[in-house]
Amino acid sequence: MKENNIGGTKATVKKIITYVGLIFVFFIYMFPFIFTVINSFKTKKEIIKTPLKLISENGLNFDNFVKAYEKMDFIKAFTNSMIVTVSATAIVIVLAAMTAYYFVRINNKVSKIFFALMVASMIIPFQAIMIPLVSIYGAKLNILNSRATLIFMHTGFAMSMSVFIFHGFIKSSIPIALEEAAFLEGCSRTRTFFQVIFPLLKPTTATLVILNVMAFWNDFLLPSLVLSKEKLLTLPLSTYKFYGTYSADLGTIMAALVLTVFPILVLYIFLQKYIISGVVSGAVKS
């Protein structure tokens, strides 16, 4: 009995330590976001004086949100972000699913080589190619300052990971017997893919939609290299308007960041359950 009690006590202590550690890591991870939200309701003077205070002496100040909404031209920037994010995500999902399906079912040396190259390209950092990319597209082709160019680049950089995840899911979870039955019914390969295979990819598709939407919506570096006209700026770029040469309106910046993150945060909260299930089902070793 004593040994059982000792074992139970050790297990309880271990759980408590684990939970405390997880809570500590959670607060460290969430601190920047919490800090931003708290200070979005303060004036610049209050932020500098008491940045960690939950509520200032004057209470909540919503003036920062009004200023941010007006100065960043929120509706126009929101529209630009929506066009780029939705278009790039839709293109990536369709093309990546079709490409992964081809790599799985047409299992020859050529498809294996191209799949290996796509997987290998995932380790290449964007920073290593951004200067040649922008100089070529800007100086040579003169197609910068275009939403279409940004959508094209987003699509290219997101394809490898999306193909990799779709490839694993199709190979492990989609039996070829379904396709053979569809062929016997007279379906072409294209019709079989869109009416039989693609609907079965729903868990992985939902995961990749969330991951790609978050990446495209929050991206600052690539849009900053491609877009410079004010009418084309996305939400992350529009927040840069509040930075001056020698100073910055901290309260308004915080409010602008909250306005930028809020739409994607709502989407994530409602669809987060698909992330783990989709990644686990898709990231199967081929």
PDB file of C-alpha atoms in Angstrom:
ATOM      1  CA  MET A   1       0.000   0.000   0.000  1.00  0.00           C
ATOM      2  CA  LYS A   2       2.813   2.398   0.887  1.00  0.00           C
ATOM      3  CA  GLU A   3       4.559   1.710  -2.436  1.00  0.00           C
ATOM      4  CA  ASN A   4       1.310   2.442  -4.303  1.00  0.00           C
ATOM      5  CA  ASN A   5       0.877   5.686  -2.386  1.00  0.00           C
ATOM      6  CA  ILE A   6       4.450   6.709  -3.154  1.00  0.00           C
ATOM      7  CA  GLY A   7       3.969   5.870  -6.837  1.00  0.00           C
ATOM      8  CA  GLY A   8       0.707   7.825  -6.941  1.00  0.00           C
ATOM      9  CA  THR A   9       2.302  10.816  -5.215  1.00  0.00           C
ATOM     10  CA  LYS A  10       5.204  10.832  -7.709  1.00  0.00           C
ATOM     11  CA  ALA A  11       2.772  10.697 -10.635  1.00  0.00           C
ATOM     12  CA  THR A  12       0.737  13.573  -9.176  1.00  0.00           C
ATOM     13  CA  VAL A  13       3.848  15.692  -8.598  1.00  0.00           C
ATOM     14  CA  LYS A  14       5.016  14.939 -12.129  1.00  0.00           C
ATOM     15  CA  LYS A  15       1.667  16.061 -13.575  1.00  0.00           C
ATOM     16  CA  ILE A  16       1.704  19.269 -11.532  1.00  0.00           C
ATOM     17  CA  ILE A  17       5.240  20.103 -12.689  1.00  0.00           C
ATOM     18  CA  THR A  18       4.241  19.380 -16.289  1.00  0.00           C
ATOM     19  CA  TYR A  19       1.163  21.610 -16.106  1.00  0.00           C
ATOM     20  CA  VAL A  20       3.103  24.422 -14.440  1.00  0.00           C
ATOM     21  CA  GLY A  21       5.774  24.168 -17.139  1.00  0.00           C
ATOM     22  CA  LEU A  22       3.173  24.239 -19.917  1.00  0.00           C
ATOM     23  CA  ILE A  23       1.434  27.265 -18.396  1.00  0.00           C
ATOM     24  CA  PHE A  24       4.783  29.051 -18.062  1.00  0.00           C
ATOM     25  CA  VAL A  25       5.681  28.337 -21.700  1.00  0.00           C
ATOM     26  CA  PHE A  26       2.182  29.425 -22.781  1.00  0.00           C
ATOM     27  CA  PHE A  27       2.507  32.816 -21.085  1.00  0.00           C
ATOM     28  CA  ILE A  28       5.991  33.344 -22.540  1.00  0.00           C
ATOM     29  CA  TYR A  29       4.658  32.548 -26.003  1.00  0.00           C
ATOM     30  CA  MET A  30       1.526  34.697 -25.619  1.00  0.00           C
ATOM     31  CA  PHE A  31       3.186  37.630 -23.845  1.00  0.00           C
ATOM     32  CA  PRO A  32       3.856  39.692 -27.011  1.00  0.00           C
ATOM     33  CA  PHE A  33       0.221  39.399 -28.100  1.00  0.00           C
ATOM     34  CA  ILE A  34      -1.146  40.141 -24.619  1.00  0.00           C
ATOM     35  CA  PHE A  35       1.275  43.073 -24.332  1.00  0.00           C
ATOM     36  CA  THR A  36       0.047  44.452 -27.680  1.00  0.00           C
ATOM     37  CA  VAL A  37      -3.646  44.168 -26.761  1.00  0.00           C
ATOM     38  CA  ILE A  38      -3.157  45.799 -23.342  1.00  0.00           C
ATOM     39  CA  ASN A  39      -1.216  48.746 -24.728  1.00  0.00           C
ATOM     40  CA  SER A  40      -3.562  49.301 -27.680  1.00  0.00           C
ATOM     41  CA  PHE A  41      -5.925  50.989 -25.189  1.00  0.00           C
ATOM     42  CA  LYS A  42      -3.288  53.395 -23.828  1.00  0.00           C
ATOM     43  CA  THR A  43      -1.742  56.662 -24.966  1.00  0.00           C
ATOM     44  CA  LYS A  44       1.900  56.817 -26.002  1.00  0.00           C
ATOM     45  CA  LYS A  45       2.824  58.451 -22.684  1.00  0.00           C
ATOM     46  CA  GLU A  46       1.079  55.717 -20.680  1.00  0.00           C
ATOM     47  CA  ILE A  47       2.755  52.962 -22.723  1.00  0.00           C
ATOM     48  CA  ILE A  48       6.210  54.393 -22.043  1.00  0.00           C
ATOM     49  CA  LYS A  49       5.469  55.043 -18.363  1.00  0.00           C
ATOM     50  CA  THR A  50       3.587  51.835 -17.406  1.00  0.00           C
ATOM     51  CA  PRO A  51       3.762  49.350 -20.291  1.00  0.00           C
ATOM     52  CA  LEU A  52       2.858  46.322 -18.148  1.00  0.00           C
ATOM     53  CA  LYS A  53      -0.091  47.872 -16.332  1.00  0.00           C
ATOM     54  CA  LEU A  54      -3.358  46.158 -17.352  1.00  0.00           C
ATOM     55  CA  ILE A  55      -5.547  49.276 -17.383  1.00  0.00           C
ATOM     56  CA  SER A  56      -4.321  52.845 -17.275  1.00  0.00           C
ATOM     57  CA  GLU A  57      -5.560  55.378 -14.734  1.00  0.00           C
ATOM     58  CA  ASN A  58      -7.787  56.998 -17.362  1.00  0.00           C
ATOM     59  CA  GLY A  59      -9.432  53.669 -18.270  1.00  0.00           C
ATOM     60  CA  LEU A  60      -9.722  52.135 -21.704  1.00  0.00           C
ATOM     61  CA  ASN A  61      -8.960  54.476 -24.587  1.00  0.00           C
ATOM     62  CA  PHE A  62     -10.526  53.552 -27.944  1.00  0.00           C
ATOM     63  CA  ASP A  63      -9.120  56.578 -29.793  1.00  0.00           C
ATOM     64  CA  ASN A  64      -6.172  54.515 -31.013  1.00  0.00           C
ATOM     65  CA  PHE A  65      -8.479  52.162 -32.898  1.00  0.00           C
ATOM     66  CA  VAL A  66     -10.310  55.055 -34.554  1.00  0.00           C
ATOM     67  CA  LYS A  67      -7.016  56.653 -35.634  1.00  0.00           C
ATOM     68  CA  ALA A  68      -5.629  53.345 -36.859  1.00  0.00           C
ATOM     69  CA  TYR A  69      -8.794  52.510 -38.796  1.00  0.00           C
ATOM     70  CA  GLU A  70      -8.775  55.859 -40.576  1.00  0.00           C
ATOM     71  CA  LYS A  71      -5.052  56.325 -41.201  1.00  0.00           C
ATOM     72  CA  MET A  72      -4.327  52.811 -42.466  1.00  0.00           C
ATOM     73  CA  ASP A  73      -7.434  52.979 -44.718  1.00  0.00           C
ATOM     74  CA  PHE A  74      -8.580  49.736 -43.175  1.00  0.00           C
ATOM     75  CA  ILE A  75     -11.272  48.825 -45.726  1.00  0.00           C
ATOM     76  CA  LYS A  76      -8.941  49.172 -48.713  1.00  0.00           C
ATOM     77  CA  ALA A  77      -6.068  47.348 -46.999  1.00  0.00           C
ATOM     78  CA  PHE A  78      -8.445  44.636 -45.798  1.00  0.00           C
ATOM     79  CA  THR A  79      -9.761  44.194 -49.348  1.00  0.00           C
ATOM     80  CA  ASN A  80      -6.229  43.907 -50.735  1.00  0.00           C
ATOM     81  CA  SER A  81      -5.316  41.309 -48.119  1.00  0.00           C
ATOM     82  CA  MET A  82      -8.491  39.361 -48.837  1.00  0.00           C
ATOM     83  CA  ILE A  83      -7.902  39.316 -52.604  1.00  0.00           C
ATOM     84  CA  VAL A  84      -4.296  38.181 -52.258  1.00  0.00           C
ATOM     85  CA  THR A  85      -4.937  35.641 -49.490  1.00  0.00           C
ATOM     86  CA  VAL A  86      -8.059  34.022 -50.935  1.00  0.00           C
ATOM     87  CA  SER A  87      -6.700  33.871 -54.495  1.00  0.00           C
ATOM     88  CA  ALA A  88      -3.298  32.464 -53.529  1.00  0.00           C
ATOM     89  CA  THR A  89      -4.825  29.924 -51.126  1.00  0.00           C
ATOM     90  CA  ALA A  90      -7.354  28.648 -53.684  1.00  0.00           C
ATOM     91  CA  ILE A  91      -4.686  28.266 -56.379  1.00  0.00           C
ATOM     92  CA  VAL A  92      -2.275  26.514 -54.015  1.00  0.00           C
ATOM     93  CA  ILE A  93      -4.894  24.048 -52.780  1.00  0.00           C
ATOM     94  CA  VAL A  94      -6.083  23.005 -56.247  1.00  0.00           C
ATOM     95  CA  LEU A  95      -2.657  22.819 -57.890  1.00  0.00           C
ATOM     96  CA  ALA A  96      -0.980  21.126 -54.918  1.00  0.00           C
ATOM     97  CA  ALA A  97      -3.703  18.479 -54.662  1.00  0.00           C
ATOM     98  CA  MET A  98      -3.496  17.732 -58.395  1.00  0.00           C
ATOM     99  CA  THR A  99       0.304  17.602 -58.327  1.00  0.00           C
ATOM    100  CA  ALA A 100       0.412  15.329 -55.275  1.00  0.00           C
ATOM    101  CA  TYR A 101      -2.183  13.025 -56.845  1.00  0.00           C
ATOM    102  CA  TYR A 102      -0.063  12.762 -59.992  1.00  0.00           C
ATOM    103  CA  PHE A 103       3.121  12.034 -58.029  1.00  0.00           C
ATOM    104  CA  VAL A 104       1.386   9.270 -56.054  1.00  0.00           C
ATOM    105  CA  ARG A 105      -0.406   7.513 -58.899  1.00  0.00           C
ATOM    106  CA  ILE A 106       2.155   8.021 -61.697  1.00  0.00           C
ATOM    107  CA  ASN A 107       4.951   6.468 -59.697  1.00  0.00           C
ATOM    108  CA  ASN A 108       7.840   6.626 -62.189  1.00  0.00           C
ATOM    109  CA  LYS A 109      11.381   7.963 -61.910  1.00  0.00           C
ATOM    110  CA  VAL A 110      10.464  11.393 -63.290  1.00  0.00           C
ATOM    111  CA  SER A 111       7.711  11.955 -60.717  1.00  0.00           C
ATOM    112  CA  LYS A 112      10.006  10.718 -57.920  1.00  0.00           C
ATOM    113  CA  ILE A 113      12.750  13.137 -58.977  1.00  0.00           C
ATOM    114  CA  PHE A 114      10.389  16.120 -59.161  1.00  0.00           C
ATOM    115  CA  PHE A 115       8.790  15.240 -55.827  1.00  0.00           C
ATOM    116  CA  ALA A 116      12.235  14.971 -54.225  1.00  0.00           C
ATOM    117  CA  LEU A 117      13.182  18.360 -55.666  1.00  0.00           C
ATOM    118  CA  MET A 118       9.996  19.939 -54.280  1.00  0.00           C
ATOM    119  CA  VAL A 119      10.646  18.488 -50.832  1.00  0.00           C
ATOM    120  CA  ALA A 120      14.282  19.636 -50.957  1.00  0.00           C
ATOM    121  CA  SER A 121      13.195  23.170 -51.881  1.00  0.00           C
ATOM    122  CA  MET A 122      11.390  23.441 -48.540  1.00  0.00           C
ATOM    123  CA  ILE A 123      14.713  23.941 -46.755  1.00  0.00           C
ATOM    124  CA  ILE A 124      15.725  26.947 -48.902  1.00  0.00           C
ATOM    125  CA  PRO A 125      15.054  30.156 -46.896  1.00  0.00           C
ATOM    126  CA  PHE A 126      13.233  32.954 -48.664  1.00  0.00           C
ATOM    127  CA  GLN A 127      15.880  35.445 -47.554  1.00  0.00           C
ATOM    128  CA  ALA A 128      18.457  33.607 -49.678  1.00  0.00           C
ATOM    129  CA  ILE A 129      16.605  34.286 -52.928  1.00  0.00           C
ATOM    130  CA  MET A 130      14.612  37.457 -52.275  1.00  0.00           C
ATOM    131  CA  ILE A 131      17.138  39.879 -53.790  1.00  0.00           C
ATOM    132  CA  PRO A 132      17.577  37.978 -57.104  1.00  0.00           C
ATOM    133  CA  LEU A 133      13.827  37.385 -57.203  1.00  0.00           C
ATOM    134  CA  VAL A 134      12.895  41.035 -56.803  1.00  0.00           C
ATOM    135  CA  SER A 135      15.666  42.300 -59.088  1.00  0.00           C
ATOM    136  CA  ILE A 136      14.604  39.900 -61.855  1.00  0.00           C
ATOM    137  CA  TYR A 137      10.883  40.546 -61.542  1.00  0.00           C
ATOM    138  CA  GLY A 138      11.376  44.236 -60.924  1.00  0.00           C
ATOM    139  CA  ALA A 139      14.204  45.344 -63.202  1.00  0.00           C
ATOM    140  CA  LYS A 140      13.919  42.804 -66.008  1.00  0.00           C
ATOM    141  CA  LEU A 141      10.235  41.967 -66.278  1.00  0.00           C
ATOM    142  CA  ASN A 142       8.858  45.157 -64.705  1.00  0.00           C
ATOM    143  CA  ILE A 143       5.853  43.441 -63.131  1.00  0.00           C
ATOM    144  CA  LEU A 144       6.128  44.611 -59.537  1.00  0.00           C
ATOM    145  CA  ASN A 145       3.379  46.660 -57.873  1.00  0.00           C
ATOM    146  CA  SER A 146       0.788  44.112 -58.910  1.00  0.00           C
ATOM    147  CA  ARG A 147      -1.449  41.910 -56.784  1.00  0.00           C
ATOM    148  CA  ALA A 148      -1.174  39.213 -59.471  1.00  0.00           C
ATOM    149  CA  THR A 149       2.614  39.108 -59.027  1.00  0.00           C
ATOM    150  CA  LEU A 150       2.277  38.791 -55.260  1.00  0.00           C
ATOM    151  CA  ILE A 151      -0.311  36.013 -55.666  1.00  0.00           C
ATOM    152  CA  PHE A 152       2.001  34.217 -58.112  1.00  0.00           C
ATOM    153  CA  MET A 153       4.947  34.407 -55.698  1.00  0.00           C
ATOM    154  CA  HIS A 154       2.880  33.304 -52.702  1.00  0.00           C
ATOM    155  CA  THR A 155       1.661  30.338 -54.738  1.00  0.00           C
ATOM    156  CA  GLY A 156       5.177  29.318 -55.723  1.00  0.00           C
ATOM    157  CA  PHE A 157       6.594  29.486 -52.199  1.00  0.00           C
ATOM    158  CA  ALA A 158       3.671  27.552 -50.661  1.00  0.00           C
ATOM    159  CA  MET A 159       3.464  24.738 -53.208  1.00  0.00           C
ATOM    160  CA  SER A 160       6.216  22.474 -51.862  1.00  0.00           C
ATOM    161  CA  MET A 161       4.832  22.083 -48.347  1.00  0.00           C
ATOM    162  CA  SER A 162       1.260  21.695 -49.621  1.00  0.00           C
ATOM    163  CA  VAL A 163       2.257  19.028 -52.147  1.00  0.00           C
ATOM    164  CA  PHE A 164       4.234  17.171 -49.469  1.00  0.00           C
ATOM    165  CA  ILE A 165       1.282  17.048 -47.054  1.00  0.00           C
ATOM    166  CA  PHE A 166      -1.257  16.107 -49.755  1.00  0.00           C
ATOM    167  CA  HIS A 167       1.131  13.440 -51.057  1.00  0.00           C
ATOM    168  CA  GLY A 168       1.337  11.706 -47.685  1.00  0.00           C
ATOM    169  CA  PHE A 169      -2.418  11.748 -47.150  1.00  0.00           C
ATOM    170  CA  ILE A 170      -3.264  10.422 -50.636  1.00  0.00           C
ATOM    171  CA  LYS A 171      -0.663   7.667 -50.434  1.00  0.00           C
ATOM    172  CA  SER A 172      -1.715   6.455 -47.003  1.00  0.00           C
ATOM    173  CA  SER A 173      -5.457   7.097 -46.899  1.00  0.00           C
ATOM    174  CA  ILE A 174      -6.927   7.033 -50.428  1.00  0.00           C
ATOM    175  CA  PRO A 175      -7.298   3.439 -51.739  1.00  0.00           C
ATOM    176  CA  ILE A 176      -6.758   2.991 -55.452  1.00  0.00           C
ATOM    177  CA  ALA A 177      -9.837   0.714 -55.549  1.00  0.00           C
ATOM    178  CA  LEU A 178     -12.037   3.834 -55.471  1.00  0.00           C
ATOM    179  CA  GLU A 179     -10.425   5.132 -58.647  1.00  0.00           C
ATOM    180  CA  GLU A 180     -10.665   1.762 -60.363  1.00  0.00           C
ATOM    181  CA  ALA A 181     -14.390   1.653 -59.572  1.00  0.00           C
ATOM    182  CA  ALA A 182     -14.809   5.163 -60.985  1.00  0.00           C
ATOM    183  CA  PHE A 183     -12.933   4.192 -64.169  1.00  0.00           C
ATOM    184  CA  LEU A 184     -15.228   1.195 -64.608  1.00  0.00           C
ATOM    185  CA  GLU A 185     -18.184   3.575 -64.401  1.00  0.00           C
ATOM    186  CA  GLY A 186     -16.718   5.585 -67.269  1.00  0.00           C
ATOM    187  CA  CYS A 187     -15.152   8.493 -65.348  1.00  0.00           C
ATOM    188  CA  SER A 188     -12.096  10.166 -66.819  1.00  0.00           C
ATOM    189  CA  ARG A 189      -9.023  10.742 -64.652  1.00  0.00           C
ATOM    190  CA  THR A 190      -9.893  14.432 -64.257  1.00  0.00           C
ATOM    191  CA  ARG A 191     -13.490  13.718 -63.272  1.00  0.00           C
ATOM    192  CA  THR A 192     -12.326  10.983 -60.891  1.00  0.00           C
ATOM    193  CA  PHE A 193      -9.976  13.388 -59.163  1.00  0.00           C
ATOM    194  CA  PHE A 194     -12.491  16.211 -58.665  1.00  0.00           C
ATOM    195  CA  GLN A 195     -15.544  14.068 -57.852  1.00  0.00           C
ATOM    196  CA  VAL A 196     -13.984  11.143 -55.975  1.00  0.00           C
ATOM    197  CA  ILE A 197     -10.486  11.986 -54.702  1.00  0.00           C
ATOM    198  CA  PHE A 198     -10.634  15.702 -53.909  1.00  0.00           C
ATOM    199  CA  PRO A 199     -13.709  15.466 -51.598  1.00  0.00           C
ATOM    200  CA  LEU A 200     -11.834  12.831 -49.559  1.00  0.00           C
ATOM    201  CA  LEU A 201      -8.979  15.289 -48.978  1.00  0.00           C
ATOM    202  CA  LYS A 202     -11.171  17.508 -46.796  1.00  0.00           C
ATOM    203  CA  PRO A 203      -9.182  17.152 -43.504  1.00  0.00           C
ATOM    204  CA  THR A 204      -5.853  17.920 -45.174  1.00  0.00           C
ATOM    205  CA  THR A 205      -7.409  20.651 -47.306  1.00  0.00           C
ATOM    206  CA  ALA A 206      -8.824  22.361 -44.201  1.00  0.00           C
ATOM    207  CA  THR A 207      -5.413  22.213 -42.532  1.00  0.00           C
ATOM    208  CA  LEU A 208      -3.586  23.665 -45.522  1.00  0.00           C
ATOM    209  CA  VAL A 209      -6.201  26.382 -45.945  1.00  0.00           C
ATOM    210  CA  ILE A 210      -5.601  27.525 -42.366  1.00  0.00           C
ATOM    211  CA  LEU A 211      -1.808  27.333 -42.584  1.00  0.00           C
ATOM    212  CA  ASN A 212      -1.610  29.115 -45.945  1.00  0.00           C
ATOM    213  CA  VAL A 213      -4.177  31.767 -45.045  1.00  0.00           C
ATOM    214  CA  MET A 214      -2.250  32.593 -41.871  1.00  0.00           C
ATOM    215  CA  ALA A 215       1.042  32.733 -43.789  1.00  0.00           C
ATOM    216  CA  PHE A 216      -0.286  34.920 -46.614  1.00  0.00           C
ATOM    217  CA  TRP A 217      -2.343  37.227 -44.381  1.00  0.00           C
ATOM    218  CA  ASN A 218       0.454  37.931 -41.897  1.00  0.00           C
ATOM    219  CA  ASP A 219       3.319  38.141 -44.390  1.00  0.00           C
ATOM    220  CA  PHE A 220       5.165  41.452 -44.381  1.00  0.00           C
ATOM    221  CA  LEU A 221       8.517  40.812 -46.070  1.00  0.00           C
ATOM    222  CA  LEU A 222       7.392  39.576 -49.502  1.00  0.00           C
ATOM    223  CA  PRO A 223       4.606  42.171 -49.963  1.00  0.00           C
ATOM    224  CA  SER A 224       7.027  44.917 -48.879  1.00  0.00           C
ATOM    225  CA  LEU A 225       9.360  43.884 -51.722  1.00  0.00           C
ATOM    226  CA  VAL A 226       6.625  43.588 -54.346  1.00  0.00           C
ATOM    227  CA  LEU A 227       4.150  46.355 -53.460  1.00  0.00           C
ATOM    228  CA  SER A 228       4.910  50.037 -52.971  1.00  0.00           C
ATOM    229  CA  LYS A 229       1.803  51.838 -54.290  1.00  0.00           C
ATOM    230  CA  GLU A 230      -0.428  52.935 -51.437  1.00  0.00           C
ATOM    231  CA  LYS A 231      -3.612  51.661 -53.080  1.00  0.00           C
ATOM    232  CA  LEU A 232      -2.182  48.104 -53.169  1.00  0.00           C
ATOM    233  CA  LEU A 233      -0.894  47.847 -49.591  1.00  0.00           C
ATOM    234  CA  THR A 234      -2.042  44.898 -47.499  1.00  0.00           C
ATOM    235  CA  LEU A 235      -2.893  45.166 -43.801  1.00  0.00           C
ATOM    236  CA  PRO A 236       0.604  44.310 -42.478  1.00  0.00           C
ATOM    237  CA  LEU A 237       2.130  46.919 -44.807  1.00  0.00           C
ATOM    238  CA  SER A 238      -0.417  49.577 -43.862  1.00  0.00           C
ATOM    239  CA  THR A 239       0.653  49.375 -40.207  1.00  0.00           C
ATOM    240  CA  TYR A 240       4.035  50.780 -41.234  1.00  0.00           C
ATOM    241  CA  LYS A 241       2.400  54.177 -41.839  1.00  0.00           C
ATOM    242  CA  PHE A 242       2.552  54.887 -38.106  1.00  0.00           C
ATOM    243  CA  TYR A 243       6.347  54.789 -37.957  1.00  0.00           C
ATOM    244  CA  GLY A 244       8.017  58.172 -38.365  1.00  0.00           C
ATOM    245  CA  THR A 245      11.664  58.977 -39.012  1.00  0.00           C
ATOM    246  CA  TYR A 246      12.484  59.718 -35.382  1.00  0.00           C
ATOM    247  CA  SER A 247       9.428  58.546 -33.455  1.00  0.00           C
ATOM    248  CA  ALA A 248       6.401  56.298 -33.636  1.00  0.00           C
ATOM    249  CA  ASP A 249       2.835  56.538 -32.381  1.00  0.00           C
ATOM    250  CA  LEU A 250       3.007  53.454 -30.172  1.00  0.00           C
ATOM    251  CA  GLY A 251      -0.642  53.354 -29.129  1.00  0.00           C
ATOM    252  CA  THR A 252      -1.908  53.594 -32.685  1.00  0.00           C
ATOM    253  CA  ILE A 253       0.607  50.991 -33.839  1.00  0.00           C
ATOM    254  CA  MET A 254      -0.639  48.565 -31.197  1.00  0.00           C
ATOM    255  CA  ALA A 255      -4.253  49.174 -32.233  1.00  0.00           C
ATOM    256  CA  ALA A 256      -3.373  48.686 -35.910  1.00  0.00           C
ATOM    257  CA  LEU A 257      -1.666  45.384 -35.117  1.00  0.00           C
ATOM    258  CA  VAL A 258      -4.731  44.182 -33.219  1.00  0.00           C
ATOM    259  CA  LEU A 259      -6.995  45.129 -36.149  1.00  0.00           C
ATOM    260  CA  THR A 260      -4.668  43.272 -38.519  1.00  0.00           C
ATOM    261  CA  VAL A 261      -4.476  40.077 -36.476  1.00  0.00           C
ATOM    262  CA  PHE A 262      -8.116  39.918 -35.348  1.00  0.00           C
ATOM    263  CA  PRO A 263      -9.708  38.504 -38.562  1.00  0.00           C
ATOM    264  CA  ILE A 264      -7.182  35.691 -38.905  1.00  0.00           C
ATOM    265  CA  LEU A 265      -7.364  34.969 -35.164  1.00  0.00           C
ATOM    266  CA  VAL A 266     -11.129  34.441 -35.403  1.00  0.00           C
ATOM    267  CA  LEU A 267     -10.643  32.066 -38.350  1.00  0.00           C
ATOM    268  CA  TYR A 268      -7.999  30.120 -36.431  1.00  0.00           C
ATOM    269  CA  ILE A 269     -10.152  29.755 -33.321  1.00  0.00           C
ATOM    270  CA  PHE A 270     -13.036  28.254 -35.300  1.00  0.00           C
ATOM    271  CA  LEU A 271     -10.921  25.933 -37.467  1.00  0.00           C
ATOM    272  CA  GLN A 272      -8.009  25.002 -35.198  1.00  0.00           C
ATOM    273  CA  LYS A 273      -9.318  21.461 -34.626  1.00  0.00           C
ATOM    274  CA  TYR A 274      -8.468  20.586 -38.225  1.00  0.00           C
ATOM    275  CA  ILE A 275      -4.791  21.528 -37.958  1.00  0.00           C
ATOM    276  CA  ILE A 276      -3.450  18.643 -35.885  1.00  0.00           C
ATOM    277  CA  SER A 277      -5.620  15.970 -37.529  1.00  0.00           C
ATOM    278  CA  GLY A 278      -4.740  17.165 -41.013  1.00  0.00           C
ATOM    279  CA  VAL A 279      -1.006  17.509 -40.421  1.00  0.00           C
ATOM    280  CA  VAL A 280      -0.766  14.105 -38.730  1.00  0.00           C
ATOM    281  CA  SER A 281      -2.738  12.384 -41.494  1.00  0.00           C
ATOM    282  CA  GLY A 282      -0.729  14.107 -44.215  1.00  0.00           C
ATOM    283  CA  ALA A 283       2.778  13.954 -42.809  1.00  0.00           C
ATOM    284  CA  VAL A 284       3.179  10.215 -43.315  1.00  0.00           C
ATOM    285  CA  LYS A 285       6.595   8.997 -44.305  1.00  0.00           C
ATOM    286  CA  SER A 286       6.524   8.007 -47.966  1.00  0.00           C
TER     287      SER A 286
END
